[in-house]
Amino acid sequence: MNLQFHNLFGIDQNSVKQLCILTPFLTRELRQGLGLEEQHPGKPYRCYQHHDFTLIETRIGALFTGDAILQLANSACRTLVFIGTCGSLDSAKFPIGTIVVPESAFALESFTLMLSGKPYLSPVEAKHILPFKDDKIKIGCCLSTGSIALQQQYTEFFHINKINVVDMECAAVLTASHHIKRKVLPFLHVADIIGQTSPFDHDDSHKILINRAQKHIIFLINQLIDQAGQAGQEES
């Protein structure tokens, strides 16, 4: 047993499934919809084991999420799915409840750099798997930041650089996944409009839209599982 891995994740390294789902914060809707029951608390992560996948609740931020992925390098994990939230810069094209898969991504993850007022965007390779078409998915450009409080001050900068949505983890997810040579598919759903609504306090109509987006992401994950199962049967 790898004691360091067990202490971090609450499960043995050799029990990690080929499909790993990561999310900074596991909502009740996702937990129930994915059929997750027994939790395995580690420090700092928390895991849930499903017949078809391992889910890791990473906590919020690039550091926690990126490190979690790096720790999976010597596990059986072969495909990563990330479920996260984001803020939209265009309420017409990317309204609350929209599911976004980034086609390009940038990193502005340094809180200090953002606070200095001298931002530098680091491009991130955004190649990922999207093995099916879905009318409810929108493709966009994502930027990961190191501060929620400072995002509103950068809206003009974001627009100049043609950013559609802003989050805190996606750039790290893509970079870390490519580093350990794993397939990755990020699903972001819009939870707020930057400068107009709060990412922490949603009215009833927005809660319905966010809940609907999470349910559709669950549907998409089940599609991935079914496709993987069919591929495995064909190989055997």
Tab-separated table of C-alpha atoms in Angstrom:
chain	number	residue	atom	x	y	z
A	1	MET	CA	0.000	0.000	0.000
A	2	ASN	CA	1.163	3.493	-0.875
A	3	LEU	CA	0.549	5.165	2.497
A	4	GLN	CA	1.146	8.682	1.163
A	5	PHE	CA	-1.500	8.210	-1.528
A	6	HIS	CA	-3.940	6.679	0.976
A	7	ASN	CA	-3.444	9.558	3.374
A	8	LEU	CA	-4.091	12.097	0.623
A	9	PHE	CA	-7.132	10.461	-0.968
A	10	GLY	CA	-8.577	8.062	1.604
A	11	ILE	CA	-8.317	5.104	-0.817
A	12	ASP	CA	-5.564	2.769	-1.973
A	13	GLN	CA	-3.735	3.755	-5.147
A	14	ASN	CA	-4.426	0.354	-6.704
A	15	SER	CA	-8.191	0.840	-6.266
A	16	VAL	CA	-8.352	3.894	-8.557
A	17	LYS	CA	-10.544	3.227	-11.609
A	18	GLN	CA	-9.598	3.919	-15.237
A	19	LEU	CA	-12.120	6.770	-15.337
A	20	CYS	CA	-11.562	9.475	-12.732
A	21	ILE	CA	-13.959	12.362	-12.208
A	22	LEU	CA	-12.663	15.434	-10.401
A	23	THR	CA	-14.691	18.308	-9.023
A	24	PRO	CA	-13.699	21.079	-6.607
A	25	PHE	CA	-16.992	20.873	-4.727
A	26	LEU	CA	-19.389	17.930	-4.821
A	27	THR	CA	-22.960	19.206	-4.843
A	28	ARG	CA	-25.881	17.189	-3.551
A	29	GLU	CA	-27.255	17.017	-7.106
A	30	LEU	CA	-24.048	15.503	-8.478
A	31	ARG	CA	-23.671	13.091	-5.573
A	32	GLN	CA	-27.216	11.772	-5.907
A	33	GLY	CA	-27.250	11.818	-9.701
A	34	LEU	CA	-24.006	9.847	-9.961
A	35	GLY	CA	-25.150	7.345	-7.339
A	36	LEU	CA	-22.353	8.065	-4.870
A	37	GLU	CA	-22.747	6.726	-1.358
A	38	GLU	CA	-19.801	5.909	0.893
A	39	GLN	CA	-17.166	8.617	1.092
A	40	HIS	CA	-13.494	8.024	1.807
A	41	PRO	CA	-12.002	11.114	3.462
A	42	GLY	CA	-8.325	11.818	3.003
A	43	LYS	CA	-6.254	14.899	3.693
A	44	PRO	CA	-6.962	17.091	1.755
A	45	TYR	CA	-9.046	15.119	-0.761
A	46	ARG	CA	-12.221	13.068	-0.473
A	47	CYS	CA	-13.005	10.123	-2.726
A	48	TYR	CA	-16.088	8.187	-3.750
A	49	GLN	CA	-15.895	4.799	-5.445
A	50	HIS	CA	-18.401	3.825	-8.108
A	51	HIS	CA	-18.435	0.625	-10.140
A	52	ASP	CA	-17.460	2.599	-13.244
A	53	PHE	CA	-15.288	5.414	-11.881
A	54	THR	CA	-13.493	7.065	-8.986
A	55	LEU	CA	-14.661	10.545	-8.058
A	56	ILE	CA	-12.270	12.910	-6.277
A	57	GLU	CA	-13.487	16.041	-4.525
A	58	THR	CA	-10.410	18.234	-4.804
A	59	ARG	CA	-11.350	21.535	-3.102
A	60	ILE	CA	-11.322	24.847	-4.952
A	61	GLY	CA	-8.261	26.189	-6.758
A	62	ALA	CA	-5.529	25.257	-9.204
A	63	LEU	CA	-3.111	24.034	-6.536
A	64	PHE	CA	-5.398	21.367	-5.062
A	65	THR	CA	-6.794	20.201	-8.396
A	66	GLY	CA	-3.478	20.179	-10.255
A	67	ASP	CA	-1.700	18.298	-7.462
A	68	ALA	CA	-4.484	15.713	-7.305
A	69	ILE	CA	-4.007	14.935	-11.000
A	70	LEU	CA	-0.227	14.682	-10.670
A	71	GLN	CA	-0.687	12.129	-7.870
A	72	LEU	CA	-2.644	9.911	-10.301
A	73	ALA	CA	0.386	9.400	-12.558
A	74	ASN	CA	1.136	5.916	-11.216
A	75	SER	CA	-2.475	4.816	-10.875
A	76	ALA	CA	-4.758	2.915	-13.255
A	77	CYS	CA	-6.491	6.166	-14.238
A	78	ARG	CA	-6.489	6.644	-18.010
A	79	THR	CA	-9.207	9.247	-18.553
A	80	LEU	CA	-10.023	12.329	-16.499
A	81	VAL	CA	-13.317	14.210	-16.492
A	82	PHE	CA	-13.420	17.559	-14.728
A	83	ILE	CA	-16.692	19.119	-13.540
A	84	GLY	CA	-16.375	22.759	-12.582
A	85	THR	CA	-18.206	26.065	-12.490
A	86	CYS	CA	-17.321	29.263	-14.307
A	87	GLY	CA	-18.344	32.873	-14.675
A	88	SER	CA	-19.511	34.164	-18.041
A	89	LEU	CA	-18.484	37.388	-19.726
A	90	ASP	CA	-21.421	37.317	-22.157
A	91	SER	CA	-24.881	36.717	-20.690
A	92	ALA	CA	-26.377	36.405	-24.186
A	93	LYS	CA	-24.024	33.791	-25.661
A	94	PHE	CA	-23.066	32.049	-22.392
A	95	PRO	CA	-25.978	32.513	-19.987
A	96	ILE	CA	-26.228	30.896	-16.553
A	97	GLY	CA	-26.725	27.145	-16.928
A	98	THR	CA	-24.658	26.849	-20.121
A	99	ILE	CA	-22.316	23.850	-20.342
A	100	VAL	CA	-18.940	24.887	-21.753
A	101	VAL	CA	-16.101	22.719	-23.043
A	102	PRO	CA	-13.013	24.941	-23.546
A	103	GLU	CA	-11.376	24.830	-26.973
A	104	SER	CA	-8.605	27.092	-25.682
A	105	ALA	CA	-7.453	28.109	-22.227
A	106	PHE	CA	-5.210	30.605	-20.518
A	107	ALA	CA	-3.720	30.750	-17.037
A	108	LEU	CA	-3.731	33.820	-14.821
A	109	GLU	CA	-3.573	31.841	-11.603
A	110	SER	CA	-1.283	34.091	-9.565
A	111	PHE	CA	-3.183	36.153	-6.993
A	112	THR	CA	-0.117	38.357	-6.583
A	113	LEU	CA	0.167	38.982	-10.321
A	114	MET	CA	-3.510	39.887	-10.555
A	115	LEU	CA	-3.228	42.248	-7.597
A	116	SER	CA	-0.182	43.930	-9.126
A	117	GLY	CA	-2.250	45.062	-12.102
A	118	LYS	CA	0.344	43.683	-14.520
A	119	PRO	CA	-1.258	40.486	-15.798
A	120	TYR	CA	0.488	38.040	-18.062
A	121	LEU	CA	-1.557	35.381	-19.808
A	122	SER	CA	-0.014	31.931	-20.157
A	123	PRO	CA	-1.573	29.901	-22.990
A	124	VAL	CA	-2.513	26.329	-22.103
A	125	GLU	CA	-2.780	23.441	-24.531
A	126	ALA	CA	-6.467	22.613	-24.578
A	127	LYS	CA	-6.545	19.342	-26.525
A	128	HIS	CA	-9.098	17.017	-25.023
A	129	ILE	CA	-11.513	14.278	-25.924
A	130	LEU	CA	-15.114	14.996	-26.888
A	131	PRO	CA	-16.289	11.707	-28.372
A	132	PHE	CA	-19.816	12.816	-29.199
A	133	LYS	CA	-21.827	15.828	-30.318
A	134	ASP	CA	-24.356	17.468	-28.041
A	135	ASP	CA	-26.452	20.531	-28.819
A	136	LYS	CA	-26.364	21.643	-25.184
A	137	ILE	CA	-22.557	21.970	-25.139
A	138	LYS	CA	-20.931	25.235	-26.168
A	139	ILE	CA	-17.281	25.514	-27.124
A	140	GLY	CA	-15.452	28.543	-25.766
A	141	CYS	CA	-12.250	30.121	-24.521
A	142	CYS	CA	-11.587	29.786	-20.789
A	143	LEU	CA	-9.252	31.659	-18.492
A	144	SER	CA	-8.320	30.409	-15.008
A	145	THR	CA	-7.653	33.091	-12.412
A	146	GLY	CA	-6.180	33.249	-8.931
A	147	SER	CA	-8.867	35.488	-7.433
A	148	ILE	CA	-12.632	35.757	-7.612
A	149	ALA	CA	-12.636	39.185	-5.961
A	150	LEU	CA	-10.374	40.646	-8.665
A	151	GLN	CA	-12.172	39.174	-11.677
A	152	GLN	CA	-14.534	42.117	-12.105
A	153	GLN	CA	-11.585	44.530	-12.354
A	154	TYR	CA	-10.290	42.549	-15.331
A	155	THR	CA	-13.451	42.387	-17.440
A	156	GLU	CA	-12.083	44.747	-20.109
A	157	PHE	CA	-8.819	42.764	-20.194
A	158	PHE	CA	-10.824	39.548	-20.604
A	159	HIS	CA	-12.874	40.992	-23.468
A	160	ILE	CA	-9.754	42.271	-25.257
A	161	ASN	CA	-8.288	38.761	-25.098
A	162	LYS	CA	-11.569	37.191	-26.314
A	163	ILE	CA	-12.205	35.207	-23.146
A	164	ASN	CA	-15.709	33.699	-22.887
A	165	VAL	CA	-15.672	32.189	-19.387
A	166	VAL	CA	-13.496	32.443	-16.297
A	167	ASP	CA	-12.825	29.774	-13.664
A	168	MET	CA	-10.075	28.833	-11.193
A	169	GLU	CA	-9.011	25.288	-12.129
A	170	CYS	CA	-9.399	24.428	-15.814
A	171	ALA	CA	-5.934	25.541	-16.950
A	172	ALA	CA	-4.353	23.435	-14.193
A	173	VAL	CA	-6.556	20.466	-15.095
A	174	LEU	CA	-5.482	20.574	-18.732
A	175	THR	CA	-1.792	21.165	-17.991
A	176	ALA	CA	-1.521	18.460	-15.318
A	177	SER	CA	-3.441	15.926	-17.436
A	178	HIS	CA	-1.152	16.481	-20.408
A	179	HIS	CA	1.873	16.269	-18.096
A	180	ILE	CA	0.940	12.769	-16.892
A	181	LYS	CA	-0.219	11.832	-20.415
A	182	ARG	CA	-3.881	11.205	-19.665
A	183	LYS	CA	-6.959	11.942	-21.746
A	184	VAL	CA	-9.055	14.749	-20.297
A	185	LEU	CA	-12.511	16.212	-20.816
A	186	PRO	CA	-13.465	19.365	-18.874
A	187	PHE	CA	-17.130	20.230	-18.356
A	188	LEU	CA	-17.744	23.732	-17.010
A	189	HIS	CA	-21.189	25.096	-16.290
A	190	VAL	CA	-21.874	28.807	-16.014
A	191	ALA	CA	-22.933	29.739	-12.472
A	192	ASP	CA	-22.675	33.532	-12.634
A	193	ILE	CA	-22.276	36.514	-14.932
A	194	ILE	CA	-19.139	38.422	-13.964
A	195	GLY	CA	-20.008	41.899	-12.733
A	196	GLN	CA	-23.742	41.162	-12.662
A	197	THR	CA	-24.459	38.186	-10.395
A	198	SER	CA	-22.731	36.502	-7.457
A	199	PRO	CA	-21.026	33.099	-7.811
A	200	PHE	CA	-22.086	32.329	-4.227
A	201	ASP	CA	-25.695	33.515	-4.004
A	202	HIS	CA	-28.159	32.358	-6.667
A	203	ASP	CA	-31.823	33.224	-6.986
A	204	ASP	CA	-34.366	30.466	-7.558
A	205	SER	CA	-34.414	30.802	-11.351
A	206	HIS	CA	-30.624	30.528	-11.552
A	207	LYS	CA	-30.617	27.541	-9.194
A	208	ILE	CA	-32.970	25.747	-11.589
A	209	LEU	CA	-30.673	26.464	-14.562
A	210	ILE	CA	-27.550	25.339	-12.684
A	211	ASN	CA	-29.281	22.188	-11.466
A	212	ARG	CA	-30.402	21.424	-15.023
A	213	ALA	CA	-26.824	21.826	-16.279
A	214	GLN	CA	-25.499	19.450	-13.618
A	215	LYS	CA	-28.114	16.858	-14.538
A	216	HIS	CA	-27.085	17.057	-18.187
A	217	ILE	CA	-23.409	16.663	-17.264
A	218	ILE	CA	-24.406	13.497	-15.409
A	219	PHE	CA	-26.140	12.343	-18.603
A	220	LEU	CA	-22.972	13.073	-20.603
A	221	ILE	CA	-20.810	11.132	-18.136
A	222	ASN	CA	-23.146	8.151	-18.434
A	223	GLN	CA	-22.731	8.392	-22.214
A	224	LEU	CA	-18.949	8.233	-21.771
A	225	ILE	CA	-19.289	5.190	-19.524
A	226	ASP	CA	-21.586	3.436	-22.019
A	227	GLN	CA	-19.200	4.150	-24.907
A	228	ALA	CA	-16.244	2.856	-22.887
A	229	GLY	CA	-18.185	-0.306	-22.063
A	230	GLN	CA	-19.082	-0.893	-25.712
A	231	ALA	CA	-15.476	-0.355	-26.770
A	232	GLY	CA	-14.312	-2.849	-24.160
A	233	GLN	CA	-16.781	-5.480	-25.389
A	234	GLU	CA	-15.625	-5.012	-28.988
A	235	GLU	CA	-11.969	-5.437	-27.971
A	236	SER	CA	-12.743	-8.628	-26.064
